[in-house]
């Protein structure tokens, strides 16, 4: 915690953090405010680390350290997703100089579309179950030597690479109005993975099986076309294009699938 000298001569970062001790203690839900010394190139993770070093609120109350998830600190793992000043994003790439250049209060909350674990940590198990639902993998029989994989042109690789950058961070589903407790919608990220694996030469062998998983309830027809997902995706994945392509492929499968039986 900054002392009086630091307060008088140095810049402070003011955080307002939404906290809750555990999922079964909603009565502990509260806001706590902290002020920590500013550091060059500071991001939200480093600000939270300063709070963790000496967890004392602005009114002088000693509290338990704030807990959150993070790993790579370079916007690759997707673990540190939070709602910062009302916008879902990666905390590691949320720079204090950009968010609060004049010392404004920075509000930090957990994502709202997943069960809360504690403070800023949520359980994103639903995302991984949705990946299983849409068969987001390539089935390969590894019991014997298969030889070299199918060749791909550089153009095909270049088209598919942006789709592969998904890190299951949850930003797209947090911003999606269709993804909530009352629906089974698999979300933009899952539909993007359907497109990704269906474009792969080996993955295309199970293209129809994947399409059939998104032709029912919770599938591509549940997308409300709000396009919030593409606005918040930290990897700039063309999610709307992926949803449109999967929708076209699913429609073709629905209309002409009987020809393949």
Short mmCIF file of N, CA and C in Angstrom, two decimals, residues 1-14 35-40 42 101-103:
data_model
loop_
_atom_site.label_atom_id
_atom_site.label_comp_id
_atom_site.label_asym_id
_atom_site.label_seq_id
_atom_site.Cartn_x
_atom_site.Cartn_y
_atom_site.Cartn_z
N UNK A 1 0.84 -1.19 0.00
CA UNK A 1 0.00 0.00 0.00
C UNK A 1 0.87 1.24 0.00
N UNK A 2 0.52 2.23 -0.81
CA UNK A 2 1.32 3.44 -0.87
C UNK A 2 1.24 4.20 0.45
N UNK A 3 2.38 4.73 0.90
CA UNK A 3 2.37 5.54 2.12
C UNK A 3 2.05 6.98 1.79
N UNK A 4 2.05 7.84 2.83
CA UNK A 4 1.66 9.22 2.61
C UNK A 4 2.61 9.94 1.66
N UNK A 5 3.90 9.58 1.71
CA UNK A 5 4.86 10.22 0.82
C UNK A 5 4.57 9.87 -0.63
N UNK A 6 4.29 8.59 -0.86
CA UNK A 6 3.95 8.17 -2.22
C UNK A 6 2.69 8.86 -2.71
N UNK A 7 1.72 9.00 -1.81
CA UNK A 7 0.47 9.65 -2.19
C UNK A 7 0.72 11.10 -2.60
N UNK A 8 1.68 11.72 -1.94
CA UNK A 8 1.90 13.12 -2.22
C UNK A 8 2.71 13.36 -3.47
N UNK A 9 3.56 12.41 -3.86
CA UNK A 9 4.48 12.65 -4.98
C UNK A 9 4.26 11.72 -6.16
N UNK A 10 3.62 10.58 -5.95
CA UNK A 10 3.49 9.59 -7.02
C UNK A 10 2.05 9.37 -7.43
N UNK A 11 1.93 8.75 -8.59
CA UNK A 11 0.61 8.44 -9.13
C UNK A 11 0.08 7.15 -8.51
N UNK A 12 -1.21 7.13 -8.23
CA UNK A 12 -1.86 5.95 -7.68
C UNK A 12 -2.87 5.41 -8.68
N UNK A 13 -3.05 4.11 -8.64
CA UNK A 13 -4.07 3.45 -9.46
C UNK A 13 -5.22 3.06 -8.55
N UNK A 14 -6.43 3.48 -8.90
CA UNK A 14 -7.61 3.26 -8.06
C UNK A 14 -8.46 2.14 -8.67
N UNK A 35 -6.16 1.43 -3.62
CA UNK A 35 -5.26 2.33 -4.33
C UNK A 35 -3.84 1.77 -4.19
N UNK A 36 -3.19 1.59 -5.33
CA UNK A 36 -1.85 1.02 -5.34
C UNK A 36 -0.93 1.93 -6.15
N UNK A 37 0.38 1.88 -5.89
CA UNK A 37 1.33 2.71 -6.65
C UNK A 37 1.32 2.34 -8.13
N UNK A 38 1.39 3.35 -8.96
CA UNK A 38 1.47 3.14 -10.41
C UNK A 38 2.87 2.66 -10.79
N UNK A 39 2.91 1.71 -11.74
CA UNK A 39 4.16 1.21 -12.28
C UNK A 39 4.17 1.42 -13.80
N UNK A 40 5.31 1.65 -14.40
CA UNK A 40 5.37 1.81 -15.86
C UNK A 40 4.81 0.58 -16.57
N UNK A 42 1.93 -0.61 -16.61
CA UNK A 42 1.11 -1.41 -15.70
C UNK A 42 -0.16 -1.89 -16.39
N UNK A 101 -6.11 7.06 -17.99
CA UNK A 101 -4.95 7.94 -18.18
C UNK A 101 -4.88 9.10 -17.19
N UNK A 102 -6.03 9.47 -16.64
CA UNK A 102 -6.07 10.60 -15.72
C UNK A 102 -6.41 10.17 -14.29
N UNK A 103 -6.14 8.91 -13.99
CA UNK A 103 -6.37 8.43 -12.64
C UNK A 103 -7.80 8.05 -12.33
#
